């Protein structure tokens, strides 16, 4: 009922030529895969070249952030409409690195989410607890406030264009993946929360991705969990063969 989504977040890596070469290499590796959506997320400067290279394939393109205004005197910002113009269908919002280093809050993530949805982009809204929060027993409280804050004032119709990515901060770039059970526990909690905030039908349709040291070796176990609908992959998405192996988790 939910089509799995595998997304690669390249963070601050790859020039335009490296990014387009990746797309050329990835296309044949994922052409035959059935029933999986594939998204890659390069830096802003490579978006339009990557979108052009991916045209006609199943690969979709996401930006890693956006602003909430469409235009104006906002030096350095990029509007959702410009991302669409560059060929994006998706945008990542509220990544923990943006929260940690660039002052992203639930409130700014919510403003960006609403603006991106109004433009017709699909939002990958990221949430996740730090190690300190997990060890203090605050995981569910943190996730609940990030989700209620991030989805603030969104109606059910808008929620159809939202994908939630659960990325425990302690598992990002550390090689330390959440166990299948740990991830499933939080995913189930998120789905129940969406049911409470919206409806069971909305909760049943929303995609919840796991992120944090996903690799070809651990993706199958994660994807076998009932509430894990895909992955947001950092390091292992930088090489076409390892990313393709994750996309082909089912074969
Ligand atoms: P890693 O897969 O490198 O741990 O990164 C996860 C991530 O932050 C994806 O957004």
PDB file of C-alpha atoms and ligand atoms in Angstrom:
ATOM      1  CA  UNK A   1       0.000   0.000   0.000  1.00  0.00           C
ATOM      2  CA  UNK A   2       2.952   2.339   0.662  1.00  0.00           C
ATOM      3  CA  UNK A   3       5.593   2.453  -2.082  1.00  0.00           C
ATOM      4  CA  UNK A   4       9.061   2.347  -0.503  1.00  0.00           C
ATOM      5  CA  UNK A   5      11.288   5.365  -1.033  1.00  0.00           C
ATOM      6  CA  UNK A   6      15.077   5.311  -0.979  1.00  0.00           C
ATOM      7  CA  UNK A   7      16.639   8.769  -0.869  1.00  0.00           C
ATOM      8  CA  UNK A   8      20.307   9.713  -0.986  1.00  0.00           C
ATOM      9  CA  UNK A   9      21.352  12.855   0.868  1.00  0.00           C
ATOM     10  CA  UNK A  10      24.709  13.905  -0.542  1.00  0.00           C
ATOM     11  CA  UNK A  11      25.181  16.741   1.967  1.00  0.00           C
ATOM     12  CA  UNK A  12      28.158  18.928   0.999  1.00  0.00           C
ATOM     13  CA  UNK A  13      29.727  16.547  -1.518  1.00  0.00           C
ATOM     14  CA  UNK A  14      30.142  16.319  -5.310  1.00  0.00           C
ATOM     15  CA  UNK A  15      30.791  18.864  -8.017  1.00  0.00           C
ATOM     16  CA  UNK A  16      28.375  19.209 -10.931  1.00  0.00           C
ATOM     17  CA  UNK A  17      30.409  16.841 -13.097  1.00  0.00           C
ATOM     18  CA  UNK A  18      30.741  14.272 -10.294  1.00  0.00           C
ATOM     19  CA  UNK A  19      27.012  14.494  -9.640  1.00  0.00           C
ATOM     20  CA  UNK A  20      25.972  14.029 -13.263  1.00  0.00           C
ATOM     21  CA  UNK A  21      28.470  11.171 -13.703  1.00  0.00           C
ATOM     22  CA  UNK A  22      26.811   9.506 -10.701  1.00  0.00           C
ATOM     23  CA  UNK A  23      23.390   9.785 -12.357  1.00  0.00           C
ATOM     24  CA  UNK A  24      24.723   8.274 -15.572  1.00  0.00           C
ATOM     25  CA  UNK A  25      26.161   5.373 -13.565  1.00  0.00           C
ATOM     26  CA  UNK A  26      23.059   4.922 -11.391  1.00  0.00           C
ATOM     27  CA  UNK A  27      20.423   4.916 -14.141  1.00  0.00           C
ATOM     28  CA  UNK A  28      21.089   1.443 -15.554  1.00  0.00           C
ATOM     29  CA  UNK A  29      21.596   0.009 -12.048  1.00  0.00           C
ATOM     30  CA  UNK A  30      18.086   0.957 -10.922  1.00  0.00           C
ATOM     31  CA  UNK A  31      16.193   0.866 -14.225  1.00  0.00           C
ATOM     32  CA  UNK A  32      14.772  -2.607 -13.617  1.00  0.00           C
ATOM     33  CA  UNK A  33      13.839  -2.190  -9.964  1.00  0.00           C
ATOM     34  CA  UNK A  34      10.101  -2.330  -9.448  1.00  0.00           C
ATOM     35  CA  UNK A  35       8.046  -0.648  -6.772  1.00  0.00           C
ATOM     36  CA  UNK A  36      10.698   1.595  -5.230  1.00  0.00           C
ATOM     37  CA  UNK A  37      10.919   5.362  -5.535  1.00  0.00           C
ATOM     38  CA  UNK A  38      14.442   6.759  -5.903  1.00  0.00           C
ATOM     39  CA  UNK A  39      15.464  10.276  -4.904  1.00  0.00           C
ATOM     40  CA  UNK A  40      18.899  11.906  -4.817  1.00  0.00           C
ATOM     41  CA  UNK A  41      19.737  15.171  -3.149  1.00  0.00           C
ATOM     42  CA  UNK A  42      22.770  17.073  -4.434  1.00  0.00           C
ATOM     43  CA  UNK A  43      23.980  20.534  -3.424  1.00  0.00           C
ATOM     44  CA  UNK A  44      22.035  23.527  -4.795  1.00  0.00           C
ATOM     45  CA  UNK A  45      24.542  24.282  -7.551  1.00  0.00           C
ATOM     46  CA  UNK A  46      24.169  20.790  -9.048  1.00  0.00           C
ATOM     47  CA  UNK A  47      20.365  20.536  -8.879  1.00  0.00           C
ATOM     48  CA  UNK A  48      19.468  21.569 -12.406  1.00  0.00           C
ATOM     49  CA  UNK A  49      22.276  19.546 -14.021  1.00  0.00           C
ATOM     50  CA  UNK A  50      21.322  16.470 -12.004  1.00  0.00           C
ATOM     51  CA  UNK A  51      17.645  16.936 -12.864  1.00  0.00           C
ATOM     52  CA  UNK A  52      18.549  17.198 -16.566  1.00  0.00           C
ATOM     53  CA  UNK A  53      20.745  14.086 -16.342  1.00  0.00           C
ATOM     54  CA  UNK A  54      17.961  12.178 -14.550  1.00  0.00           C
ATOM     55  CA  UNK A  55      15.190  13.252 -16.947  1.00  0.00           C
ATOM     56  CA  UNK A  56      13.276  10.323 -18.387  1.00  0.00           C
ATOM     57  CA  UNK A  57      14.484   7.970 -15.643  1.00  0.00           C
ATOM     58  CA  UNK A  58      12.861   6.974 -12.363  1.00  0.00           C
ATOM     59  CA  UNK A  59      15.326   9.112 -10.389  1.00  0.00           C
ATOM     60  CA  UNK A  60      13.814  12.179  -8.707  1.00  0.00           C
ATOM     61  CA  UNK A  61      15.721  15.121  -7.309  1.00  0.00           C
ATOM     62  CA  UNK A  62      15.531  16.767  -3.895  1.00  0.00           C
ATOM     63  CA  UNK A  63      17.099  19.924  -2.512  1.00  0.00           C
ATOM     64  CA  UNK A  64      18.594  19.807   0.983  1.00  0.00           C
ATOM     65  CA  UNK A  65      16.827  22.902   2.316  1.00  0.00           C
ATOM     66  CA  UNK A  66      14.771  25.904   1.212  1.00  0.00           C
ATOM     67  CA  UNK A  67      13.509  29.245   2.447  1.00  0.00           C
ATOM     68  CA  UNK A  68       9.848  30.057   3.138  1.00  0.00           C
ATOM     69  CA  UNK A  69       9.513  33.217   1.047  1.00  0.00           C
ATOM     70  CA  UNK A  70       9.147  33.044  -2.728  1.00  0.00           C
ATOM     71  CA  UNK A  71      11.216  36.164  -3.395  1.00  0.00           C
ATOM     72  CA  UNK A  72      12.494  39.339  -1.815  1.00  0.00           C
ATOM     73  CA  UNK A  73      15.522  40.829  -0.137  1.00  0.00           C
ATOM     74  CA  UNK A  74      16.770  37.599   1.473  1.00  0.00           C
ATOM     75  CA  UNK A  75      20.400  37.342   0.427  1.00  0.00           C
ATOM     76  CA  UNK A  76      21.661  33.807   0.144  1.00  0.00           C
ATOM     77  CA  UNK A  77      18.297  32.054   0.390  1.00  0.00           C
ATOM     78  CA  UNK A  78      16.635  29.772  -2.175  1.00  0.00           C
ATOM     79  CA  UNK A  79      12.855  29.690  -2.607  1.00  0.00           C
ATOM     80  CA  UNK A  80      10.766  26.537  -3.111  1.00  0.00           C
ATOM     81  CA  UNK A  81       9.591  27.809  -6.508  1.00  0.00           C
ATOM     82  CA  UNK A  82      13.207  28.100  -7.640  1.00  0.00           C
ATOM     83  CA  UNK A  83      13.814  24.506  -6.604  1.00  0.00           C
ATOM     84  CA  UNK A  84      10.901  23.424  -8.772  1.00  0.00           C
ATOM     85  CA  UNK A  85      12.282  25.570 -11.545  1.00  0.00           C
ATOM     86  CA  UNK A  86      15.608  23.730 -11.200  1.00  0.00           C
ATOM     87  CA  UNK A  87      13.826  20.371 -11.602  1.00  0.00           C
ATOM     88  CA  UNK A  88      13.273  19.278  -8.001  1.00  0.00           C
ATOM     89  CA  UNK A  89      10.242  17.282  -6.922  1.00  0.00           C
ATOM     90  CA  UNK A  90      11.308  16.960  -3.283  1.00  0.00           C
ATOM     91  CA  UNK A  91      13.021  18.976  -0.564  1.00  0.00           C
ATOM     92  CA  UNK A  92      14.630  17.818   2.676  1.00  0.00           C
ATOM     93  CA  UNK A  93      13.628  20.031   5.611  1.00  0.00           C
ATOM     94  CA  UNK A  94      14.783  20.083   9.228  1.00  0.00           C
ATOM     95  CA  UNK A  95      17.793  17.811   8.847  1.00  0.00           C
ATOM     96  CA  UNK A  96      19.614  17.442  12.164  1.00  0.00           C
ATOM     97  CA  UNK A  97      22.729  19.065  10.696  1.00  0.00           C
ATOM     98  CA  UNK A  98      20.662  22.152   9.912  1.00  0.00           C
ATOM     99  CA  UNK A  99      19.214  22.073  13.430  1.00  0.00           C
ATOM    100  CA  UNK A 100      22.675  21.591  14.949  1.00  0.00           C
ATOM    101  CA  UNK A 101      24.789  24.034  12.912  1.00  0.00           C
ATOM    102  CA  UNK A 102      22.394  26.478  11.256  1.00  0.00           C
ATOM    103  CA  UNK A 103      19.786  27.296  13.863  1.00  0.00           C
ATOM    104  CA  UNK A 104      16.887  25.348  12.330  1.00  0.00           C
ATOM    105  CA  UNK A 105      13.984  25.007  14.764  1.00  0.00           C
ATOM    106  CA  UNK A 106      10.633  23.269  14.588  1.00  0.00           C
ATOM    107  CA  UNK A 107       9.126  26.657  13.811  1.00  0.00           C
ATOM    108  CA  UNK A 108      11.415  27.411  10.850  1.00  0.00           C
ATOM    109  CA  UNK A 109      11.067  23.827   9.635  1.00  0.00           C
ATOM    110  CA  UNK A 110       7.299  24.281   9.729  1.00  0.00           C
ATOM    111  CA  UNK A 111       7.414  27.556   7.780  1.00  0.00           C
ATOM    112  CA  UNK A 112       9.647  25.962   5.156  1.00  0.00           C
ATOM    113  CA  UNK A 113       7.423  22.880   4.996  1.00  0.00           C
ATOM    114  CA  UNK A 114       4.290  24.950   4.402  1.00  0.00           C
ATOM    115  CA  UNK A 115       5.974  27.034   1.703  1.00  0.00           C
ATOM    116  CA  UNK A 116       7.395  23.977  -0.048  1.00  0.00           C
ATOM    117  CA  UNK A 117       4.018  22.199  -0.011  1.00  0.00           C
ATOM    118  CA  UNK A 118       2.303  25.290  -1.385  1.00  0.00           C
ATOM    119  CA  UNK A 119       4.728  25.131  -4.323  1.00  0.00           C
ATOM    120  CA  UNK A 120       3.925  21.475  -4.957  1.00  0.00           C
ATOM    121  CA  UNK A 121       7.154  19.967  -3.659  1.00  0.00           C
ATOM    122  CA  UNK A 122       7.136  16.809  -1.549  1.00  0.00           C
ATOM    123  CA  UNK A 123       8.753  17.440   1.818  1.00  0.00           C
ATOM    124  CA  UNK A 124      11.087  15.017   3.574  1.00  0.00           C
ATOM    125  CA  UNK A 125      10.725  16.285   7.141  1.00  0.00           C
ATOM    126  CA  UNK A 126      13.562  15.067   9.369  1.00  0.00           C
ATOM    127  CA  UNK A 127      13.282  14.372  13.078  1.00  0.00           C
ATOM    128  CA  UNK A 128      15.514  12.566  15.552  1.00  0.00           C
ATOM    129  CA  UNK A 129      16.847  12.565  19.074  1.00  0.00           C
ATOM    130  CA  UNK A 130      20.444  13.060  20.224  1.00  0.00           C
ATOM    131  CA  UNK A 131      22.301  10.461  22.275  1.00  0.00           C
ATOM    132  CA  UNK A 132      21.893  12.573  25.425  1.00  0.00           C
ATOM    133  CA  UNK A 133      18.137  12.772  24.844  1.00  0.00           C
ATOM    134  CA  UNK A 134      17.893   9.029  24.220  1.00  0.00           C
ATOM    135  CA  UNK A 135      19.894   8.186  27.317  1.00  0.00           C
ATOM    136  CA  UNK A 136      17.730  10.528  29.386  1.00  0.00           C
ATOM    137  CA  UNK A 137      14.646   8.596  28.209  1.00  0.00           C
ATOM    138  CA  UNK A 138      13.364  11.585  26.229  1.00  0.00           C
ATOM    139  CA  UNK A 139      13.240  10.036  22.739  1.00  0.00           C
ATOM    140  CA  UNK A 140       9.464   9.974  22.379  1.00  0.00           C
ATOM    141  CA  UNK A 141       8.969  13.436  23.886  1.00  0.00           C
ATOM    142  CA  UNK A 142      11.544  14.904  21.492  1.00  0.00           C
ATOM    143  CA  UNK A 143      10.074  13.153  18.466  1.00  0.00           C
ATOM    144  CA  UNK A 144       6.548  14.181  19.431  1.00  0.00           C
ATOM    145  CA  UNK A 145       7.459  17.851  19.736  1.00  0.00           C
ATOM    146  CA  UNK A 146       9.474  17.840  16.488  1.00  0.00           C
ATOM    147  CA  UNK A 147       6.576  16.256  14.603  1.00  0.00           C
ATOM    148  CA  UNK A 148       3.801  18.368  16.082  1.00  0.00           C
ATOM    149  CA  UNK A 149       5.953  21.471  15.569  1.00  0.00           C
ATOM    150  CA  UNK A 150       6.990  20.542  12.031  1.00  0.00           C
ATOM    151  CA  UNK A 151       3.444  19.681  10.938  1.00  0.00           C
ATOM    152  CA  UNK A 152       1.795  22.618  12.739  1.00  0.00           C
ATOM    153  CA  UNK A 153      -1.346  23.854  10.914  1.00  0.00           C
ATOM    154  CA  UNK A 154      -0.964  21.439   7.998  1.00  0.00           C
ATOM    155  CA  UNK A 155      -4.221  19.954   6.781  1.00  0.00           C
ATOM    156  CA  UNK A 156      -4.653  16.285   5.878  1.00  0.00           C
ATOM    157  CA  UNK A 157      -4.538  17.070   2.158  1.00  0.00           C
ATOM    158  CA  UNK A 158      -1.082  18.642   2.581  1.00  0.00           C
ATOM    159  CA  UNK A 159       0.116  15.715   4.668  1.00  0.00           C
ATOM    160  CA  UNK A 160      -0.151  13.519   1.544  1.00  0.00           C
ATOM    161  CA  UNK A 161       2.931  15.339   0.225  1.00  0.00           C
ATOM    162  CA  UNK A 162       4.925  14.869   3.428  1.00  0.00           C
ATOM    163  CA  UNK A 163       7.384  12.072   4.108  1.00  0.00           C
ATOM    164  CA  UNK A 164       8.817  11.801   7.603  1.00  0.00           C
ATOM    165  CA  UNK A 165      12.448  10.781   8.040  1.00  0.00           C
ATOM    166  CA  UNK A 166      13.430   9.466  11.449  1.00  0.00           C
ATOM    167  CA  UNK A 167      17.155  10.008  11.833  1.00  0.00           C
ATOM    168  CA  UNK A 168      18.524   9.415  15.326  1.00  0.00           C
ATOM    169  CA  UNK A 169      21.373  11.925  15.568  1.00  0.00           C
ATOM    170  CA  UNK A 170      23.643   9.393  17.284  1.00  0.00           C
ATOM    171  CA  UNK A 171      23.378   7.109  14.233  1.00  0.00           C
ATOM    172  CA  UNK A 172      24.236   9.732  11.593  1.00  0.00           C
ATOM    173  CA  UNK A 173      27.691   9.324  10.103  1.00  0.00           C
ATOM    174  CA  UNK A 174      28.786   7.241  13.074  1.00  0.00           C
ATOM    175  CA  UNK A 175      28.488   3.778  11.568  1.00  0.00           C
ATOM    176  CA  UNK A 176      26.206   3.047  14.525  1.00  0.00           C
ATOM    177  CA  UNK A 177      22.817   2.111  13.067  1.00  0.00           C
ATOM    178  CA  UNK A 178      19.758   1.887  15.262  1.00  0.00           C
ATOM    179  CA  UNK A 179      18.812  -1.767  15.604  1.00  0.00           C
ATOM    180  CA  UNK A 180      15.836  -2.886  13.532  1.00  0.00           C
ATOM    181  CA  UNK A 181      13.777  -3.012  16.725  1.00  0.00           C
ATOM    182  CA  UNK A 182      14.896   0.406  17.989  1.00  0.00           C
ATOM    183  CA  UNK A 183      14.015   2.000  14.658  1.00  0.00           C
ATOM    184  CA  UNK A 184      10.690   0.147  14.385  1.00  0.00           C
ATOM    185  CA  UNK A 185       9.707   1.267  17.889  1.00  0.00           C
ATOM    186  CA  UNK A 186      10.093   4.948  16.992  1.00  0.00           C
ATOM    187  CA  UNK A 187       8.498   4.513  13.561  1.00  0.00           C
ATOM    188  CA  UNK A 188       5.452   2.878  15.149  1.00  0.00           C
ATOM    189  CA  UNK A 189       5.289   5.745  17.639  1.00  0.00           C
ATOM    190  CA  UNK A 190       5.403   8.293  14.792  1.00  0.00           C
ATOM    191  CA  UNK A 191       2.622   6.498  12.917  1.00  0.00           C
ATOM    192  CA  UNK A 192       0.435   6.442  16.027  1.00  0.00           C
ATOM    193  CA  UNK A 193       1.132  10.119  16.543  1.00  0.00           C
ATOM    194  CA  UNK A 194       0.058  10.897  12.969  1.00  0.00           C
ATOM    195  CA  UNK A 195      -3.123   8.867  13.592  1.00  0.00           C
ATOM    196  CA  UNK A 196      -3.781  10.955  16.692  1.00  0.00           C
ATOM    197  CA  UNK A 197      -3.061  14.284  14.951  1.00  0.00           C
ATOM    198  CA  UNK A 198      -4.877  13.371  11.715  1.00  0.00           C
ATOM    199  CA  UNK A 199      -6.569  10.013  11.180  1.00  0.00           C
ATOM    200  CA  UNK A 200      -5.725   6.334  10.941  1.00  0.00           C
ATOM    201  CA  UNK A 201      -6.099   6.531   7.149  1.00  0.00           C
ATOM    202  CA  UNK A 202      -3.563   9.364   6.999  1.00  0.00           C
ATOM    203  CA  UNK A 203      -1.226   7.437   9.302  1.00  0.00           C
ATOM    204  CA  UNK A 204      -1.545   4.349   7.098  1.00  0.00           C
ATOM    205  CA  UNK A 205      -0.532   6.234   3.962  1.00  0.00           C
ATOM    206  CA  UNK A 206       2.343   8.370   5.252  1.00  0.00           C
ATOM    207  CA  UNK A 207       5.865   7.213   4.413  1.00  0.00           C
ATOM    208  CA  UNK A 208       8.290   7.051   7.331  1.00  0.00           C
ATOM    209  CA  UNK A 209      11.939   6.658   6.321  1.00  0.00           C
ATOM    210  CA  UNK A 210      14.811   5.640   8.551  1.00  0.00           C
ATOM    211  CA  UNK A 211      18.172   7.425   8.306  1.00  0.00           C
ATOM    212  CA  UNK A 212      21.462   6.900  10.108  1.00  0.00           C
ATOM    213  CA  UNK A 213      24.291   4.717   8.758  1.00  0.00           C
ATOM    214  CA  UNK A 214      22.073   2.801   6.336  1.00  0.00           C
ATOM    215  CA  UNK A 215      24.216   0.512   4.182  1.00  0.00           C
ATOM    216  CA  UNK A 216      23.653  -2.343   1.728  1.00  0.00           C
ATOM    217  CA  UNK A 217      24.354  -4.755   4.628  1.00  0.00           C
ATOM    218  CA  UNK A 218      21.684  -3.466   7.017  1.00  0.00           C
ATOM    219  CA  UNK A 219      18.955  -2.139   4.732  1.00  0.00           C
ATOM    220  CA  UNK A 220      17.120  -5.448   4.367  1.00  0.00           C
ATOM    221  CA  UNK A 221      16.617  -5.873   8.114  1.00  0.00           C
ATOM    222  CA  UNK A 222      15.415  -2.314   8.504  1.00  0.00           C
ATOM    223  CA  UNK A 223      13.063  -2.581   5.525  1.00  0.00           C
ATOM    224  CA  UNK A 224      11.552  -5.786   6.904  1.00  0.00           C
ATOM    225  CA  UNK A 225      10.082  -3.801   9.811  1.00  0.00           C
ATOM    226  CA  UNK A 226       6.372  -3.050   9.362  1.00  0.00           C
ATOM    227  CA  UNK A 227       6.618   0.719   9.879  1.00  0.00           C
ATOM    228  CA  UNK A 228       9.879   1.396   8.006  1.00  0.00           C
ATOM    229  CA  UNK A 229       8.969   2.524   4.498  1.00  0.00           C
ATOM    230  CA  UNK A 230      12.355   3.505   3.154  1.00  0.00           C
ATOM    231  CA  UNK A 231      15.701   5.047   3.918  1.00  0.00           C
ATOM    232  CA  UNK A 232      17.423   8.414   3.873  1.00  0.00           C
ATOM    233  CA  UNK A 233      21.023   7.529   3.155  1.00  0.00           C
ATOM    234  CA  UNK A 234      24.075   9.731   3.657  1.00  0.00           C
ATOM    235  CA  UNK A 235      27.554   8.243   3.231  1.00  0.00           C
ATOM    236  CA  UNK A 236      26.470   5.083   1.398  1.00  0.00           C
ATOM    237  CA  UNK A 237      24.592   7.163  -1.193  1.00  0.00           C
ATOM    238  CA  UNK A 238      27.787   8.757  -2.507  1.00  0.00           C
ATOM    239  CA  UNK A 239      28.792   5.727  -4.595  1.00  0.00           C
ATOM    240  CA  UNK A 240      26.440   4.539  -7.320  1.00  0.00           C
ATOM    241  CA  UNK A 241      27.020   0.850  -6.614  1.00  0.00           C
ATOM    242  CA  UNK A 242      26.346   1.021  -2.864  1.00  0.00           C
ATOM    243  CA  UNK A 243      23.348   3.322  -3.334  1.00  0.00           C
ATOM    244  CA  UNK A 244      21.963   1.012  -6.053  1.00  0.00           C
ATOM    245  CA  UNK A 245      22.435  -1.968  -3.723  1.00  0.00           C
ATOM    246  CA  UNK A 246      20.291  -0.160  -1.140  1.00  0.00           C
ATOM    247  CA  UNK A 247      17.642   0.660  -3.753  1.00  0.00           C
ATOM    248  CA  UNK A 248      17.626  -3.042  -4.659  1.00  0.00           C
ATOM    249  CA  UNK A 249      17.144  -4.120  -1.045  1.00  0.00           C
ATOM    250  CA  UNK A 250      14.433  -6.521  -2.142  1.00  0.00           C
ATOM    251  CA  UNK A 251      16.317  -8.398  -4.837  1.00  0.00           C
TER     252      UNK A 251
HETATM  253  P1  LIG B   1      24.691   8.590   7.114  1.00  0.00           P
HETATM  254  O1  LIG B   1      23.972   7.595   6.261  1.00  0.00           O
HETATM  255  O2  LIG B   1      26.024   8.998   6.552  1.00  0.00           O
HETATM  256  O3  LIG B   1      24.748   8.164   8.546  1.00  0.00           O
HETATM  257  O4  LIG B   1      23.813   9.943   7.083  1.00  0.00           O
HETATM  258  C1  LIG B   1      22.462   9.875   7.349  1.00  0.00           C
HETATM  259  C2  LIG B   1      21.830  11.179   7.014  1.00  0.00           C
HETATM  260  O5  LIG B   1      22.059  12.171   7.686  1.00  0.00           O
HETATM  261  C3  LIG B   1      20.939  11.252   5.848  1.00  0.00           C
HETATM  262  O6  LIG B   1      20.223  12.442   5.831  1.00  0.00           O
END
